[in-house]
mmCIF file of C-alpha atoms and ligand atoms in Angstrom:
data_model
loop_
_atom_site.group_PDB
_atom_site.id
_atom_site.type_symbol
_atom_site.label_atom_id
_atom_site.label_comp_id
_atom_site.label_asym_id
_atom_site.label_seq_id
_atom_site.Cartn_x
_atom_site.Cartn_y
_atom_site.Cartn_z
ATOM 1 C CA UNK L 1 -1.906 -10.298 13.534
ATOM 2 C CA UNK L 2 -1.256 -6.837 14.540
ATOM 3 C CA UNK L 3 0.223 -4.243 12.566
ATOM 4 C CA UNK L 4 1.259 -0.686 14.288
ATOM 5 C CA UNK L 5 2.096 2.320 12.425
ATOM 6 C CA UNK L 6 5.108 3.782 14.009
ATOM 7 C CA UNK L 7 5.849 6.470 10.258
ATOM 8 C CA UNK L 8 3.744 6.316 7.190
ATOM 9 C CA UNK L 9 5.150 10.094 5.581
ATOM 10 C CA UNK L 10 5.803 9.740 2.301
ATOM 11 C CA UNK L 11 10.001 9.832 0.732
ATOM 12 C CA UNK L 12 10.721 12.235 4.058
ATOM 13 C CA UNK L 13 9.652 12.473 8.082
ATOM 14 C CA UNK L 14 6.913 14.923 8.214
ATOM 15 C CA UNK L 15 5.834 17.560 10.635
ATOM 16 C CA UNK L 16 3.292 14.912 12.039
ATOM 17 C CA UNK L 17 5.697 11.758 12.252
ATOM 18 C CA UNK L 18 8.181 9.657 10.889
ATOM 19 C CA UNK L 19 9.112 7.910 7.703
ATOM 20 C CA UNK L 20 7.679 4.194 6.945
ATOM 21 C CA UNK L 21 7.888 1.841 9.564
ATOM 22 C CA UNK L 22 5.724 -0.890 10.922
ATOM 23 C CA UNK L 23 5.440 -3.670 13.850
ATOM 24 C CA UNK L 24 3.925 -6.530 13.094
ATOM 25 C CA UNK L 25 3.065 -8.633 16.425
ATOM 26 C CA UNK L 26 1.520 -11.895 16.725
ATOM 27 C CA UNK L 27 1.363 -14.649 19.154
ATOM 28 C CA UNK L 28 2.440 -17.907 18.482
ATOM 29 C CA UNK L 29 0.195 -21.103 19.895
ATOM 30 C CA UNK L 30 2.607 -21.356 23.008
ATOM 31 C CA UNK L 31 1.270 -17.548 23.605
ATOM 32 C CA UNK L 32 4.744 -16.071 22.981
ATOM 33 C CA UNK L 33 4.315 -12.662 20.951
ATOM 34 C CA UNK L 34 6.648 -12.287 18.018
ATOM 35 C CA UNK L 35 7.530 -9.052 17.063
ATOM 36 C CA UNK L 36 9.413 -8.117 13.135
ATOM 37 C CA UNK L 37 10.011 -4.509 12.196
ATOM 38 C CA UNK L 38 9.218 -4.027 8.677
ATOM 39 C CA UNK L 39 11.189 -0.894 7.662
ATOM 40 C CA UNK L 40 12.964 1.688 9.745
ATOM 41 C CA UNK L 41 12.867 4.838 7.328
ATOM 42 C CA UNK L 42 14.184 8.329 8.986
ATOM 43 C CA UNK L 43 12.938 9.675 12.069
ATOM 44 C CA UNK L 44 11.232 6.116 12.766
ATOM 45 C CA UNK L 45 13.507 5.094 15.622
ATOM 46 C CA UNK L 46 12.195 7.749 18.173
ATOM 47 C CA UNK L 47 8.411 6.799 17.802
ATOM 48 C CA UNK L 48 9.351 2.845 17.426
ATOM 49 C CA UNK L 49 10.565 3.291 21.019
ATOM 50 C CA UNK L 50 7.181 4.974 22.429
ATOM 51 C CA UNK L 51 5.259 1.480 21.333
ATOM 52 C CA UNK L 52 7.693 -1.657 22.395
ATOM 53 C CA UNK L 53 11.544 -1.332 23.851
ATOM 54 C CA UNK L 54 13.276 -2.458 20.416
ATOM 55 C CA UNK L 55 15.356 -4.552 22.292
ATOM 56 C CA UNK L 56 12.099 -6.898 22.289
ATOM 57 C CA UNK L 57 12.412 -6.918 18.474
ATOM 58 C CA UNK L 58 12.949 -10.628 16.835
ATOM 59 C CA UNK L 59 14.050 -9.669 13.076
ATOM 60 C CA UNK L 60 13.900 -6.309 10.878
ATOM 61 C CA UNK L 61 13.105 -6.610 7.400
ATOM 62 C CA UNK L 62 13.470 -3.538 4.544
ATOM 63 C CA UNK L 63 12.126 -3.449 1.288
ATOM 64 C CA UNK L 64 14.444 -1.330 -0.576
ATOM 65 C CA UNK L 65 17.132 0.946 0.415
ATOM 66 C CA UNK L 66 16.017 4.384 -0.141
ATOM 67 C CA UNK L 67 16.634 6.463 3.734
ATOM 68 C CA UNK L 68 12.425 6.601 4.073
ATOM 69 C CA UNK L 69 12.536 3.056 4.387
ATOM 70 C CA UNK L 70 15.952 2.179 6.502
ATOM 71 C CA UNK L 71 17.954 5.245 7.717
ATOM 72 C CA UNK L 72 16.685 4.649 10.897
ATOM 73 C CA UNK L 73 18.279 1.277 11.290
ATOM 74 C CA UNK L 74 21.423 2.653 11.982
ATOM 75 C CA UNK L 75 20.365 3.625 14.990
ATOM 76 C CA UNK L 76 18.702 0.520 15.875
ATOM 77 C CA UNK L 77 22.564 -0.384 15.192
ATOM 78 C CA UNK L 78 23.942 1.455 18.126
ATOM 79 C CA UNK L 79 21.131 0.375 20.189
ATOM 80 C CA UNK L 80 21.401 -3.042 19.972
ATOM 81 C CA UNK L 81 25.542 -3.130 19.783
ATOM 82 C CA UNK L 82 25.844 -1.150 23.222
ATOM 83 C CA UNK L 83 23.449 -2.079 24.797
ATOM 84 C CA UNK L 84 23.443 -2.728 28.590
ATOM 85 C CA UNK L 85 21.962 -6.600 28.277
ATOM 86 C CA UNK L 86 24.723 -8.689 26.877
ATOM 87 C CA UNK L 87 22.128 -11.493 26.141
ATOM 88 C CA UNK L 88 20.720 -10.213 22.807
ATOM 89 C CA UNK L 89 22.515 -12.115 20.514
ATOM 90 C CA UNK L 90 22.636 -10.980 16.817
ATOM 91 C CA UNK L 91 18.935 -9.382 15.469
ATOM 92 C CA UNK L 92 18.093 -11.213 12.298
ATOM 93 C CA UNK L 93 17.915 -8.301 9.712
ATOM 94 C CA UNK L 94 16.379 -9.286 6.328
ATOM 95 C CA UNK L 95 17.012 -6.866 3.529
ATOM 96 C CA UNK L 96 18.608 -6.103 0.328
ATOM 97 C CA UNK L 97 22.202 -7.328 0.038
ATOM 98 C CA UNK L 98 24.217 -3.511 0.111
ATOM 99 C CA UNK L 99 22.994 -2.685 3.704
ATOM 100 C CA UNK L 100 25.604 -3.329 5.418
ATOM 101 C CA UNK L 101 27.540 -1.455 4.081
ATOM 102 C CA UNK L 102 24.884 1.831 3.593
ATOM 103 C CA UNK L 103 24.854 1.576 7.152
ATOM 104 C CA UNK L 104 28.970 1.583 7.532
ATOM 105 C CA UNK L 105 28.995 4.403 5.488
ATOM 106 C CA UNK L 106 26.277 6.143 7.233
ATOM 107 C CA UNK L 107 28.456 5.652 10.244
ATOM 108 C CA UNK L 108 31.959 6.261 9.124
ATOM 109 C CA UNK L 109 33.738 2.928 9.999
ATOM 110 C CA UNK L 110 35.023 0.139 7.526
ATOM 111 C CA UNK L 111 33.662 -2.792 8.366
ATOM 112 C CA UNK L 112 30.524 -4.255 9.611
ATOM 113 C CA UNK L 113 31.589 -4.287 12.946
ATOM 114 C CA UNK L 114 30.963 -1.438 15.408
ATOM 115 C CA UNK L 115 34.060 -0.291 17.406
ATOM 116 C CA UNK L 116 34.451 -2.017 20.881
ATOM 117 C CA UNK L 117 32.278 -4.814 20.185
ATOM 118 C CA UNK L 118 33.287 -8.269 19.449
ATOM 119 C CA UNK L 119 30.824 -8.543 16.098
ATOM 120 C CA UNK L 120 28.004 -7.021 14.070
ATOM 121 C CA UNK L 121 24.921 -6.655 15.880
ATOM 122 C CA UNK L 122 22.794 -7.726 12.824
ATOM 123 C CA UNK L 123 22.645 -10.845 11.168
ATOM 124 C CA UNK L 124 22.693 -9.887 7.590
ATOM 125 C CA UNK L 125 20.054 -12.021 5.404
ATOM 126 C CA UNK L 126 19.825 -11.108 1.684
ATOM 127 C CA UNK L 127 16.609 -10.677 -0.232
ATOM 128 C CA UNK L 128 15.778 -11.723 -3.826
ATOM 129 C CA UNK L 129 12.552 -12.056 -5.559
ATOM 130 C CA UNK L 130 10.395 -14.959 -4.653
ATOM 131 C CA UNK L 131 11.936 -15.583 -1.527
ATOM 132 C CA UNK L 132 10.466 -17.448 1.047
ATOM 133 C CA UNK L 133 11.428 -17.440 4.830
ATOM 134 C CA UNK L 134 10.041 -18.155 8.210
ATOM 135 C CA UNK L 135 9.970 -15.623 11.222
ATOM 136 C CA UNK L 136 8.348 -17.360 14.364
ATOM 137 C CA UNK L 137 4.550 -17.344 13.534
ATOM 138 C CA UNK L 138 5.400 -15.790 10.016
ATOM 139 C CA UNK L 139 5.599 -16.905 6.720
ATOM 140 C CA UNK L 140 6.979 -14.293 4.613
ATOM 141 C CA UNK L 141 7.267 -14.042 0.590
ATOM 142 C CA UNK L 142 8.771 -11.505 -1.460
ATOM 143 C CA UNK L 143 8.659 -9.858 -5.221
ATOM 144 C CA UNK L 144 10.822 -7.633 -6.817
ATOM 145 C CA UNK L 145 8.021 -4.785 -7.316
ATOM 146 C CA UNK L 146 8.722 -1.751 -10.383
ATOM 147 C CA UNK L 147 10.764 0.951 -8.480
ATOM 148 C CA UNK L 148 14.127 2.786 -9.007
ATOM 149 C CA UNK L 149 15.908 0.557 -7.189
ATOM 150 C CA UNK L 150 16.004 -3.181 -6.222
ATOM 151 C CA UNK L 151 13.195 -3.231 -4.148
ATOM 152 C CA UNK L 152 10.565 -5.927 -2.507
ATOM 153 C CA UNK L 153 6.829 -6.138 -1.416
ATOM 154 C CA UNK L 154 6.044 -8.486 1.563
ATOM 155 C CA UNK L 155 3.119 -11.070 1.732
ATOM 156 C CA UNK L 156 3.355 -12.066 5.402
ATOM 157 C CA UNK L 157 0.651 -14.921 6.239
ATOM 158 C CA UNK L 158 0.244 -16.175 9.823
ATOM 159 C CA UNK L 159 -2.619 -18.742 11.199
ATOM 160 C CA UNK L 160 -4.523 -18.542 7.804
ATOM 161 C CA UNK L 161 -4.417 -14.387 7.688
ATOM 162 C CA UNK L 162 -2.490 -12.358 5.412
ATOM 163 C CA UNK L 163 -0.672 -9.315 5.604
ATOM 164 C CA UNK L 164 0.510 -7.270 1.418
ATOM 165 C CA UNK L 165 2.607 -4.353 1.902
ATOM 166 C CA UNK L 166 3.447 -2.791 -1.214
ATOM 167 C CA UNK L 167 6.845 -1.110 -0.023
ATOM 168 C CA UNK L 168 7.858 1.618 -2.897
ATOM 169 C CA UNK L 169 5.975 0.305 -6.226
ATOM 170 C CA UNK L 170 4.331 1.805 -9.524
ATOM 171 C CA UNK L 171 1.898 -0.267 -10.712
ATOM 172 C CA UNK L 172 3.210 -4.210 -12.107
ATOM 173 C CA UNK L 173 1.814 -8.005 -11.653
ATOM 174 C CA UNK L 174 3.611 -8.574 -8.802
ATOM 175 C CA UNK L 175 2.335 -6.144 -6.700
ATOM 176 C CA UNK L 176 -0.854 -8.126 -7.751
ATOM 177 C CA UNK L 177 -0.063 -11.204 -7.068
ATOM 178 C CA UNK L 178 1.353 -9.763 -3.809
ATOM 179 C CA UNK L 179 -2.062 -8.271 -2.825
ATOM 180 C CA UNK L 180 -4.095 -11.283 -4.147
ATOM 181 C CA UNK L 181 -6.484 -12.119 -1.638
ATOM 182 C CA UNK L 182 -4.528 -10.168 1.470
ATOM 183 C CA UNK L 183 -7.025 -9.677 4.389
ATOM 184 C CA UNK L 184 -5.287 -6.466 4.620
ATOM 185 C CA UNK L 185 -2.919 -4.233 2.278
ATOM 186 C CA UNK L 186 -0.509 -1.861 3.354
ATOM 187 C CA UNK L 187 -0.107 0.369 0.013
ATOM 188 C CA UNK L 188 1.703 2.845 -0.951
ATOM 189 C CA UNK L 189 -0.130 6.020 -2.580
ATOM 190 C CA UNK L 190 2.895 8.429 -2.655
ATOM 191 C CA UNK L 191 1.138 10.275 -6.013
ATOM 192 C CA UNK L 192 -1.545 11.878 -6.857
ATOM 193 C CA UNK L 193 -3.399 11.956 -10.758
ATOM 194 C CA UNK L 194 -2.145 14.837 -12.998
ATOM 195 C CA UNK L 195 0.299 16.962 -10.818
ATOM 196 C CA UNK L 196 2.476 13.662 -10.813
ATOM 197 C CA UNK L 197 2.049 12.429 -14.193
ATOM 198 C CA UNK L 198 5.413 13.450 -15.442
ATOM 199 C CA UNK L 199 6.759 10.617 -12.798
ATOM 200 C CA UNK L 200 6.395 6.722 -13.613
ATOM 201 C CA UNK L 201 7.862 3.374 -12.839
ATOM 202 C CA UNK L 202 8.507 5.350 -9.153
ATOM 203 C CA UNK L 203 4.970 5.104 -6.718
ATOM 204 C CA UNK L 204 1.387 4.235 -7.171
ATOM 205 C CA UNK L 205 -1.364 7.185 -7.404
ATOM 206 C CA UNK L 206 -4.548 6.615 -4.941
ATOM 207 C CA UNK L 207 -6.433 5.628 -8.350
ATOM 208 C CA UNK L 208 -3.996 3.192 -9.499
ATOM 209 C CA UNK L 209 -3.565 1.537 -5.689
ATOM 210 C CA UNK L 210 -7.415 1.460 -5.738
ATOM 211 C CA UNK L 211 -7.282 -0.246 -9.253
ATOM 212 C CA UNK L 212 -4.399 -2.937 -7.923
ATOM 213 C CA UNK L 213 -6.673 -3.780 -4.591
ATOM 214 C CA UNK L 214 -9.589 -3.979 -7.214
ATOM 215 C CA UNK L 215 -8.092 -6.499 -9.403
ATOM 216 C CA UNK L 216 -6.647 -8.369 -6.199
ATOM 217 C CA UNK L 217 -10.091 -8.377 -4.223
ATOM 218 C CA UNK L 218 -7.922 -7.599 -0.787
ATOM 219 C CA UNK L 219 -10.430 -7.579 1.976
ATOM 220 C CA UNK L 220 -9.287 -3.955 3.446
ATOM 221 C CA UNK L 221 -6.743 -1.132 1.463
ATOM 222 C CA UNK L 222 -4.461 0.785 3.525
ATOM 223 C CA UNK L 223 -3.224 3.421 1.957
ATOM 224 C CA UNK L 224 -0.404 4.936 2.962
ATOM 225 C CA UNK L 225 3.442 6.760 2.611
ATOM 226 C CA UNK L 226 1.671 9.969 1.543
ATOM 227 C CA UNK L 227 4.071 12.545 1.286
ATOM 228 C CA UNK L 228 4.155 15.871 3.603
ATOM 229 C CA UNK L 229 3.093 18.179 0.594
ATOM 230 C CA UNK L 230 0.112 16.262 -0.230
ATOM 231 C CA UNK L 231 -3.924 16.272 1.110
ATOM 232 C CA UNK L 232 -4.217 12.765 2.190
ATOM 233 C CA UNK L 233 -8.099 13.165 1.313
ATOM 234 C CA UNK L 234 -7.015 14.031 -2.646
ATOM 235 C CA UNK L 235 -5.293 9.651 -2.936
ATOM 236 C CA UNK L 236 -8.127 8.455 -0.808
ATOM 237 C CA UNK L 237 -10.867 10.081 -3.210
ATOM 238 C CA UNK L 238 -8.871 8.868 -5.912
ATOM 239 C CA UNK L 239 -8.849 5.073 -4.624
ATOM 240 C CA UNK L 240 -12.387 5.024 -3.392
ATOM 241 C CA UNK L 241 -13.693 5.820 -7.580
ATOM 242 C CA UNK L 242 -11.480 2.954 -8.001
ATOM 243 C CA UNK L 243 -11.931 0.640 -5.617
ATOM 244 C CA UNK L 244 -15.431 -0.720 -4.033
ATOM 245 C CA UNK L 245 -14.146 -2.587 -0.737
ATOM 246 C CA UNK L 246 -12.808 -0.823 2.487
ATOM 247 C CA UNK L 247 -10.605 1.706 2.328
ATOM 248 C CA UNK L 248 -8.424 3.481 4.684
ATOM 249 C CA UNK L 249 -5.884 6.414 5.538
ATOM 250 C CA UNK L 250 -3.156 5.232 7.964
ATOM 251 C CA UNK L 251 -1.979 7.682 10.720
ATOM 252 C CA UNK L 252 0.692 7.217 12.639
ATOM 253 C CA UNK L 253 0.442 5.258 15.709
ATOM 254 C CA UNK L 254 -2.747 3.579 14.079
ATOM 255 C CA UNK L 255 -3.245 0.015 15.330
ATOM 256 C CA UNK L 256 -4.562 -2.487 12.098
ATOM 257 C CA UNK L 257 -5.734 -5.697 13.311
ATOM 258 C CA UNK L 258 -5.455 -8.607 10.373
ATOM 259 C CA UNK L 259 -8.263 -10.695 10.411
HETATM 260 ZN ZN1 ZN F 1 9.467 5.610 0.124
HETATM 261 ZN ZN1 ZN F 2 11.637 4.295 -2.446
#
């Protein structure tokens, strides 16, 4: 399993890239590659486009609905309801129940239907906690993790590997159980100790990220949706007192193999 960083900024794009998003690729035992989107946060479209054509793209899934992690979708939207192929089909998009109509609003129209087109170029799936679901090569889980807003980490397995990625969290057990184990663990360390204090319930610190991949014994800590204003050195210092196994900053366009 594959995992490519197309945003990791922190709550806004950056001046060095995009909001969260990530592609997950792996092939399946017939040697097809299978391809899911896991958030689409703002400014992620343009750089999404640089690493596959999106039209390749065989389900989207968002963990909460906060623009960082799906204002990019409607553009995805117009993409795959104009587009020149008329073979696409519907895109399975997994996500928390309001999107469609976020993304109506976002684009002025009742309706989930784009005008000119026949139907909605999404397949709307709604998450809830402890849900379980199948994507080609992936088996997916998700838990309702402590944020401001219904919101879901992902524990995506596939041929005995396993993928955690936080999504928006403060420390709880289910980002624990989430992580338990993962080869690899996409987490979020959108705080940092003492200037950030006044905050929780919102994002994890680098310390208390390190501290959740320490109780979880993950194999290798990702750390990333570190915000524009922040030294991505001051989380990582903060998770490495915390946390005795690999540790790493993503970038964008970083390439993680799972294994
Ligand atoms: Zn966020
Ligand atoms: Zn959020």
């Amino acid at each position: 399993m594959r995992v490519h960083v197309i945003g990791c900024s922190g709550s806004f794009a950056g001046p060095e890239g995009a909001a969260s998003s990530y592609l997950i690729e792996h092939e399946d035992a017939q040697g097809r590659t299978w391809r899911v989107l896991m958030d689409l946060g703002s400014g992620a479209f343009g750089p999404l486009q640089k690493v596959i054509d999106p039209a390749d793209l065989d389900a989207v899934i968002i963990s909460h609905l906060h623009p960082d992690h799906y204002l990019d979708i409607t553009g995805l939207e117009v993409f795959w309801a104009y587009h020149w192929r008329d073979d696409l089909g519907q895109l399975p998009v997994h996500a928390p129940a309001t999107l469609p109509e976020r993304i109506s609003a976002v684009l002025n129209r009742e309706g989930t239907v784009p005008d000119g087109v026949d139907c909605s170029p999404f397949e709307h799936h709604t998450l809830s906690d402890h849900h379980r679901f199948r994507i080609g090569p992936f088996e997916i889980e998700t838990r309702a993790v402590l944020h401001p807003v219904e919101a879901y980490g992902f524990r995506i397995t596939a041929d005995g590997v396993t993928l955690a990625y936080s999504g928006d969290s403060d420390t709880c057990e289910a980002l624990d159980d989430l992580a338990r184990g993962a080869d690899l663990f996409l987490c979020e360390a959108g705080y940092i100790e003492g200037r950030d204090d006044r905050f929780s319930g919102v994002h994890l610190t680098g310390r208390r990220a390190g501290e959740c991949a320490e109780r979880a014994e993950v194999r290798h800590l990702a750390l990333t949706h570190i915000p524009a204003w922040t030294d991505p050195e001051v989380p990582l210092t903060e998770a490495r007192a915390a946390h005795s196994g690999r540790i790493t900053m993503v970038r964008p366009m970083d390439i993680l193999e799972v294994s």
